[in-house]
Coordinates of C-alpha atoms in Angstrom, one line a residue:
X1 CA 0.0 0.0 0.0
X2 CA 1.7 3.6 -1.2
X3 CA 2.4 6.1 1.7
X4 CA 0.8 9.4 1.2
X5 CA 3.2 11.9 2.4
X6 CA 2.8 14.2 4.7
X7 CA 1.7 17.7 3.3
X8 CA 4.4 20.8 3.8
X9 CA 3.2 23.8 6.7
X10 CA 3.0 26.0 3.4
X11 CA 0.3 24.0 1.8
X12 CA -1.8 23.4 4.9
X13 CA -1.8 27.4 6.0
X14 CA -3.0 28.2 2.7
X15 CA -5.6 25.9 2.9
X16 CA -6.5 27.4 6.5
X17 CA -6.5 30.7 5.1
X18 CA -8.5 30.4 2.3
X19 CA -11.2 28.4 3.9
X20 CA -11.4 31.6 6.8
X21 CA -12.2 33.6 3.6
X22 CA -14.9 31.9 2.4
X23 CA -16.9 30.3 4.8
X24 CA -18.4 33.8 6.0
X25 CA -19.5 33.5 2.7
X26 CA -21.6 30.5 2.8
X27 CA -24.8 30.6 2.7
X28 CA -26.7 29.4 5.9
X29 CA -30.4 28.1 5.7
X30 CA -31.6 28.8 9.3
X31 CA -34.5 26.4 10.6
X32 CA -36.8 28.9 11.5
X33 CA -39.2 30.3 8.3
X34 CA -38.3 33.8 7.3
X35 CA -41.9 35.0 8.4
X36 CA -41.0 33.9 12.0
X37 CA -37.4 36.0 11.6
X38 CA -37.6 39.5 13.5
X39 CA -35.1 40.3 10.3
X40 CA -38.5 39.9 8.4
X41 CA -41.3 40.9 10.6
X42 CA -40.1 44.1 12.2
X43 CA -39.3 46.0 8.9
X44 CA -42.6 44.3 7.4
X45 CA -44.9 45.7 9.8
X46 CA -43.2 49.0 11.5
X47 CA -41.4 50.5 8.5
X48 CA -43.3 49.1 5.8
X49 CA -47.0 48.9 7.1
X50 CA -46.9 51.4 9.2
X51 CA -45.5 53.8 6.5
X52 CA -47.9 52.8 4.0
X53 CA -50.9 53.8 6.7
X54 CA -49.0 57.0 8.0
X55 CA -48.9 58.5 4.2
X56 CA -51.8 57.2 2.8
X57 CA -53.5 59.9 0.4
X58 CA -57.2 60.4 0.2
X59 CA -60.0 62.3 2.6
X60 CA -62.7 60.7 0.2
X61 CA -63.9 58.0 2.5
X62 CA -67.5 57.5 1.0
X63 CA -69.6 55.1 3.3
X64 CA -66.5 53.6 4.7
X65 CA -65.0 54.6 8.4
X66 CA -61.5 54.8 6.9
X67 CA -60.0 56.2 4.0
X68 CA -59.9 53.9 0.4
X69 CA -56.3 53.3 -0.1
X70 CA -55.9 52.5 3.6
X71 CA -58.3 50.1 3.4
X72 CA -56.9 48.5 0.0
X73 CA -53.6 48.3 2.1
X74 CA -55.6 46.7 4.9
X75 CA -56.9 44.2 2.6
X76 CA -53.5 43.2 0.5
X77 CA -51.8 42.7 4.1
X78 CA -54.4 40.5 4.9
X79 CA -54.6 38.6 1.7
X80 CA -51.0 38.0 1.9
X81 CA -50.6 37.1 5.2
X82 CA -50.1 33.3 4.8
X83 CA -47.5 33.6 1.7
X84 CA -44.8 31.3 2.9
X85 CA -42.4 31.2 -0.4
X86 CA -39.5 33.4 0.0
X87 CA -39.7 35.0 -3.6
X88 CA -43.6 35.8 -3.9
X89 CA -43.1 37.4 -0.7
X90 CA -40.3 39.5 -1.9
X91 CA -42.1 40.3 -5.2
X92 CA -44.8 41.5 -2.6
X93 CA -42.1 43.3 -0.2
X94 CA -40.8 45.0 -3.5
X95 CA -44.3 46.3 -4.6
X96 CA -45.1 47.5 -0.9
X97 CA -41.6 50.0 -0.7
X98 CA -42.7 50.9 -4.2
X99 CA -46.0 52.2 -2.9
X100 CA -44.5 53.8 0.0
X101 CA -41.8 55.7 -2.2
X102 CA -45.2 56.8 -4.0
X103 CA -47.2 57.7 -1.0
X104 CA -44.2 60.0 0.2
X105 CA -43.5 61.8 -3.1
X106 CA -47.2 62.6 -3.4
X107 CA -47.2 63.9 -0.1
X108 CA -44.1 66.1 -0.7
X109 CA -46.2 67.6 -3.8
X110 CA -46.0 65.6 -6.8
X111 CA -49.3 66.8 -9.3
X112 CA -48.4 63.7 -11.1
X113 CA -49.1 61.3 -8.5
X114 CA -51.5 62.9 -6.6
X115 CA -53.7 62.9 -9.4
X116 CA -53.2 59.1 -10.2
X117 CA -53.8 58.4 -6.7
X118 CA -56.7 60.0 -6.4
X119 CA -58.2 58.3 -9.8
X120 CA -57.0 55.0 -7.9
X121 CA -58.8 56.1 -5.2
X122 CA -62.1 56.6 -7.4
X123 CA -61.7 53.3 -8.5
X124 CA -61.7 51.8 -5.2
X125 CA -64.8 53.9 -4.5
X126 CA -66.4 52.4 -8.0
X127 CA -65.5 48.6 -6.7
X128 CA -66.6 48.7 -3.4
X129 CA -69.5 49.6 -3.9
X130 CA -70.4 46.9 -6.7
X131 CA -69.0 44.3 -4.4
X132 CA -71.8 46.1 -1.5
X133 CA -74.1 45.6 -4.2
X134 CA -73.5 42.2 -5.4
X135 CA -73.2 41.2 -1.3
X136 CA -77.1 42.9 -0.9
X137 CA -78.3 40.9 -3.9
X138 CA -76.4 37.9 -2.5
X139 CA -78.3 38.2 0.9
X140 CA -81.6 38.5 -0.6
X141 CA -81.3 35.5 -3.0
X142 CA -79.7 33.4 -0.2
X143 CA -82.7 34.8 1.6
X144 CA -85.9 33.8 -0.6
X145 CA -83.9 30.5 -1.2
X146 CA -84.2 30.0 2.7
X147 CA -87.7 30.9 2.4
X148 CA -88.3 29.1 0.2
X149 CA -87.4 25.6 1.6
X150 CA -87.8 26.9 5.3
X151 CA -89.6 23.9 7.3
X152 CA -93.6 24.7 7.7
X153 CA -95.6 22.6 10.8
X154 CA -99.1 22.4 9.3
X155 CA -100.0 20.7 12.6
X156 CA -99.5 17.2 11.8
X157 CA -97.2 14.8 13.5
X158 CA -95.4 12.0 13.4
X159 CA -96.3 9.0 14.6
X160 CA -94.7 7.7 17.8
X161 CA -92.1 4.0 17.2
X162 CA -89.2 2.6 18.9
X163 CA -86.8 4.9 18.0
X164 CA -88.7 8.2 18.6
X165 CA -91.2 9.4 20.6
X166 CA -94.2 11.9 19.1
X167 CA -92.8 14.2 16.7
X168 CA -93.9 17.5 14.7
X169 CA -94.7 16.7 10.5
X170 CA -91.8 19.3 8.7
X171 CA -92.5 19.9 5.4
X172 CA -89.8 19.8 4.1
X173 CA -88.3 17.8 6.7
X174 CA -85.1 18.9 8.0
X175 CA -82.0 16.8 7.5
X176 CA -81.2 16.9 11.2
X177 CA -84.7 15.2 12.2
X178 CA -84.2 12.3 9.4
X179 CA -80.5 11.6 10.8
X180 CA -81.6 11.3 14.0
X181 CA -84.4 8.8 13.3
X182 CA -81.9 6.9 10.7
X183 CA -79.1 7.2 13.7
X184 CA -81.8 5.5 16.6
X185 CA -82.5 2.8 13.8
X186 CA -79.0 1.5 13.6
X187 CA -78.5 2.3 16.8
X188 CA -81.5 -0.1 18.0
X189 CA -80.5 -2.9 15.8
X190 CA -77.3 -2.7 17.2
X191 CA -78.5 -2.7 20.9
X192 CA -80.5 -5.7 19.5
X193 CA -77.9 -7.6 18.1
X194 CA -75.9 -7.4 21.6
X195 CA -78.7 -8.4 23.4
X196 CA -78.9 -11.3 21.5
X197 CA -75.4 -12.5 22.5
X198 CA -75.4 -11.3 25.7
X199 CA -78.3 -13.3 26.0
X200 CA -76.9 -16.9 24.6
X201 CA -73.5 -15.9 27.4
X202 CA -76.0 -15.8 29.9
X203 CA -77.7 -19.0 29.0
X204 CA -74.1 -20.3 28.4
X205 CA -72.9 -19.2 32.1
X206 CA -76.4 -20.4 33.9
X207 CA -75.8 -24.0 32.7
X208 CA -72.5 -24.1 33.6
X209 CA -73.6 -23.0 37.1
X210 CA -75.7 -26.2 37.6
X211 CA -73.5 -28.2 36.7
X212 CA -71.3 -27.1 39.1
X213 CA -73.8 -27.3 41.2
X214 CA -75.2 -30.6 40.5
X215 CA -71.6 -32.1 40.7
X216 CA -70.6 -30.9 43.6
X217 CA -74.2 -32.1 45.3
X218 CA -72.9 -35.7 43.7
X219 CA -69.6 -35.6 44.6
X220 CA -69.6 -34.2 48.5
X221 CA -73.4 -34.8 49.7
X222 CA -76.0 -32.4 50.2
X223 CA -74.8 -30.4 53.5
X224 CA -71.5 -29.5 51.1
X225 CA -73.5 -29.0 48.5
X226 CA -75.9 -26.8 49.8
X227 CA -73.0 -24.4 50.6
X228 CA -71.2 -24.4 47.5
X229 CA -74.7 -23.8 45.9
X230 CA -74.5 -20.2 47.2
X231 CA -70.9 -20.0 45.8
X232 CA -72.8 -21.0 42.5
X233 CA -75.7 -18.6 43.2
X234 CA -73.1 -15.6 43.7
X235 CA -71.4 -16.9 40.3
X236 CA -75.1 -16.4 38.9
X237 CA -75.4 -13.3 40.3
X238 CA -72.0 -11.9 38.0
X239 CA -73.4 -12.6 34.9
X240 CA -77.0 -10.9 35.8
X241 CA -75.5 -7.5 34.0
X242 CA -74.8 -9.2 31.2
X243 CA -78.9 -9.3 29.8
X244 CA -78.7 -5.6 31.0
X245 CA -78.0 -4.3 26.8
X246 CA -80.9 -2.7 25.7
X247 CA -82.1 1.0 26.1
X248 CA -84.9 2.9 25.6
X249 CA -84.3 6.1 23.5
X250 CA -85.4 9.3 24.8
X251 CA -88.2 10.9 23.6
X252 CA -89.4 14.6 23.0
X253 CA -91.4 16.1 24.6
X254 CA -95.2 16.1 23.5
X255 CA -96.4 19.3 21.1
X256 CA -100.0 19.2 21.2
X257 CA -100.4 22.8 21.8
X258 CA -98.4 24.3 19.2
X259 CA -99.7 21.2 16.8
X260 CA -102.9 23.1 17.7
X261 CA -102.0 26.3 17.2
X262 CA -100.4 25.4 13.8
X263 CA -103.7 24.6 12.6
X264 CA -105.1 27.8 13.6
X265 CA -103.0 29.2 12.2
X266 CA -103.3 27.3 8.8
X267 CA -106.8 28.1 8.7
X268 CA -105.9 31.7 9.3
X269 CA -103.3 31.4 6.5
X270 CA -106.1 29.8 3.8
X271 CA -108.4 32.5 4.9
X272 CA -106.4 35.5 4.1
X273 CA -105.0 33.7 0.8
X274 CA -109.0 33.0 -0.6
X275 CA -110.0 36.8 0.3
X276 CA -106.9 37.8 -1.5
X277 CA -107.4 35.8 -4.4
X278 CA -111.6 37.1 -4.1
X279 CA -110.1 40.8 -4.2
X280 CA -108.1 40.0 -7.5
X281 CA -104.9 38.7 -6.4
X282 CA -103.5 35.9 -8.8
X283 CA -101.4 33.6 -6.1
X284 CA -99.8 30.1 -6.6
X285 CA -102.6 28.2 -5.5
X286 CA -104.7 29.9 -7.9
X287 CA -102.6 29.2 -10.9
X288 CA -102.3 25.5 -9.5
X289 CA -106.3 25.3 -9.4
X290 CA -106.6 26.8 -12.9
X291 CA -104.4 23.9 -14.3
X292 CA -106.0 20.8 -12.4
X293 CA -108.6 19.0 -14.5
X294 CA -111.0 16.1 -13.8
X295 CA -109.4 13.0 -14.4
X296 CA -108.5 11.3 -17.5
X297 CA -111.1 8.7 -18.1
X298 CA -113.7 11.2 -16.9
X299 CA -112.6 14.4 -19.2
X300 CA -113.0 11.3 -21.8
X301 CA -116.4 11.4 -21.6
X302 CA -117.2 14.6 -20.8
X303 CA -118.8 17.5 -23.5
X304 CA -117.3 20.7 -24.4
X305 CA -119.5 22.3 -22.7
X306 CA -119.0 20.7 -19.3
X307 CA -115.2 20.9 -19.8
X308 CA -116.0 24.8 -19.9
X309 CA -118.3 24.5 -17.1
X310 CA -115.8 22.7 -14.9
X311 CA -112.6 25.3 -15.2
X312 CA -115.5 27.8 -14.5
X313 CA -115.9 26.2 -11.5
X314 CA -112.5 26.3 -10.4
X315 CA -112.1 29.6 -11.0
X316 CA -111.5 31.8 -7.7
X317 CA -114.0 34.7 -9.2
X318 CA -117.8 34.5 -8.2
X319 CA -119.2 36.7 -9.9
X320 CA -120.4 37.4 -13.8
X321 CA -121.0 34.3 -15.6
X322 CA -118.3 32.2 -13.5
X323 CA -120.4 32.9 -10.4
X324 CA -123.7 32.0 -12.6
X325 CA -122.2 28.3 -13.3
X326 CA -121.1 28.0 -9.6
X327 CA -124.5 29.1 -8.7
X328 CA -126.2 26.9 -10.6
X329 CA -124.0 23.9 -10.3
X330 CA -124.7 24.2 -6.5
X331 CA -120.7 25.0 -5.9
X332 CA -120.1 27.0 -2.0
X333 CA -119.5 30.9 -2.3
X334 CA -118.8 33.0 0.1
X335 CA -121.0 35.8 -1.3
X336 CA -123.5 33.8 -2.8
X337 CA -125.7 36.4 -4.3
X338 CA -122.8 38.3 -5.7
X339 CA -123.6 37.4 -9.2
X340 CA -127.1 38.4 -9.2
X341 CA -125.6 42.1 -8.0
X342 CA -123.1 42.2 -10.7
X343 CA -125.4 41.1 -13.5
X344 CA -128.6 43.4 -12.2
X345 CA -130.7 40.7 -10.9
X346 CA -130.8 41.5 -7.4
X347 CA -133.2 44.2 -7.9
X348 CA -136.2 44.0 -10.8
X349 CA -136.6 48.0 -10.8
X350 CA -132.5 47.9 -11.9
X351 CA -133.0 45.0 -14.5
X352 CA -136.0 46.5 -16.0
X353 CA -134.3 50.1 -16.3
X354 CA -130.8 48.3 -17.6
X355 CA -133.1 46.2 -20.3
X356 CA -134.6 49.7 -21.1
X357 CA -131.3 51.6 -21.5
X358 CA -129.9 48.6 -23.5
X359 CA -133.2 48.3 -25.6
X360 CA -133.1 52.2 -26.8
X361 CA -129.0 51.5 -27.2
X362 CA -130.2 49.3 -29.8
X363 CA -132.3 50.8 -31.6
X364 CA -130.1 54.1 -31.8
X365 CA -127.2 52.6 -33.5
X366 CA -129.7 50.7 -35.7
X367 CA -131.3 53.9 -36.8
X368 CA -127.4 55.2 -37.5
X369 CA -126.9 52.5 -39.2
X370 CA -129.5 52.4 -41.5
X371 CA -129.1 56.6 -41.6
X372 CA -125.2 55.9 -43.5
X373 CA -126.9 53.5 -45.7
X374 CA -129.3 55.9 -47.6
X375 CA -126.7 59.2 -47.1
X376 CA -124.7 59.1 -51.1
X377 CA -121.0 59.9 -50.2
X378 CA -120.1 63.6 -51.8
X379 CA -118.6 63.2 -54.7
X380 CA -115.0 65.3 -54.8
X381 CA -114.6 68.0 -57.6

């Protein structure tokens, strides 16, 4: 095997010296992130931050508490708070002392930038308040979609089963109410199922109490036996709690009273809705009742006529010739003689002076008539 030689003191100073040189030179990754460093964070948030907020421009602050380009600041801080790679946060950084550089030049009197800034600042005016807008419109969809499938008790319940006691009819049901049925369900067969083998253990440990028992009554007599029969019992006794696994589930409480007081206040509801739909108002229902129709083998045989009749019927009007059909069909109003007012039946002095008016009507525009007939047209020059 060669020697290597030892190396010359020349050599192995040199070496020492340049290695002094460039090791301050090395790079050294330090384990803490560069957003934990107080090298980072203090000239981030009290030179850069605070700069940016000190010489802000702008007095228009519109409905907001605080001035536009502060706010905008606010918001980019924020936005950019969790940016954790070194070089988008110093593309940030960079943008930031650009900004402050800005802000301080304007303030010193530059028309230049004081005029961009404050056409910046309109801009932030213009898109906060279409993203106020577009939040209000948000709102009130998110809210006529809520009312829209928000749970109605109509009074109705639930019938009481294993799993639940007496509970309120949702429509539609909430998604919290069917879990917790589905939940006791599972729940109970599971109980069951335990039972079951808790059941054939107990069996299991009962028979091999008596024969315990009835050997040791074979083997030592009865006066022995007798006391190692309570040993036996007490054996008994530690598997009792084992046919101890099923549970009731709690129930809710009962709701007869507002059940009752949702059906008030249905009637109430269908009350209002017919005298609004009587008044003129075209609702939901009313469309719906407009579109039903007798059923299909019975429209088969029905007449024109009695098709007519029938959509008369389900009209919500009862007066004019829908409230002549009703009335004469035998259908419920709530002003019955309503029709008879609106047609001038209800009083024979009225219908004998309408006849009359109608009668000379008649014959007026008859004797007009006949009047252009016989006039010859001028003839033009």
């Amino acid at each position: 095997m060669p020697v290597v030689p030892n190396l010359l003191p020349c050599p192995v100073a040199h070496r020492i010296r340049i290695a002094s040189l460039i090791s301050p030179l090395r790079r050294v990754r330090p384990r803490t992130p560069f957003y934990e460093l107080s090298a980072h964070r203090v000239p981030t948030l009290w030179s850069l931050y605070r700069g940016l907020l000190r010489h802000a421009p702008g007095e228009n602050a519109s409905d907001l508490l605080f001035h536009l380009i502060r706010f905008r600041v606010r918001m980019l801080f924020r936005k950019n708070q969790h940016v954790v790679k070194a070089h988008a946060a110093k593309e940030q950084l960079v943008m930031g002392y650009k900004w402050l550089e800005s802000f301080k030049r304007a303030e010193q009197g530059d028309i230049k930038l004081q005029n961009l800034l404050n056409r910046y600042e309109r801009m932030i005016a213009t898109k906060c308040e279409k993203t106020v807008w577009k939040m209000r419109i948000l709102e009130a969809f998110n809210w006529e979609a809520k009312l829209r499938k928000r749970p109605i008790f109509k009074g109705s319940f639930i019938r009481p089963s294993f799993e639940h006691n007496l509970l309120p009819r949702l429509i539609p049901q909430p998604a919290h109410i069917t879990g917790m049925i589905v939940r006791r369900r599972v729940a109970r067969v599971r109980r069951w199922e335990q039972r079951e083998t808790l059941r054939a253990g107990h069996t299991i440990c009962g028979m091999r109490v008596s024969l315990s028992t009835a050997l040791l009554k074979s083997a030592q007599g009865e006066a022995v036996g007798a006391a190692q029969f309570t040993k036996g019992r007490m054996l008994e006794d530690q598997c009792r709690p084992m046919c101890r696994g099923d549970c009731t589930s709690k129930g809710t409480p009962l709701v007869g009273p507002s059940g009752k007081q949702a059906r008030r206040d249905r009637i109430a509801n269908k009350t209002a809705q017919r005298q609004r739909e009587r008044s003129g108002e075209v609702t939901t229902a009313t469309i719906k009742r407009r579109r039903n129709a007798p059923p299909a083998h019975i429209q088969e045989l029905m007449t024109p006529r009695q098709i007519l009749m029938d959509r008369a019927v389900r009209e919500a009007s009862e007066g004019g010739w829908s409230g002549t059909v009703k009335a004469r069909m035998g259908v419920h109003m709530h002003m019955s003689e309503k029709w008879k007012a609106e047609g001038g039946w209800e009083d024979q002095k009225t219908k004998k002076r309408l006849d009359d008016m109608e009668r000379e009507i008649r014959v007026e525009n008859e004797r007009r008539r006949k009047g252009s007939q016989l006039d010859p047209a001028p003839l033009s020059e």
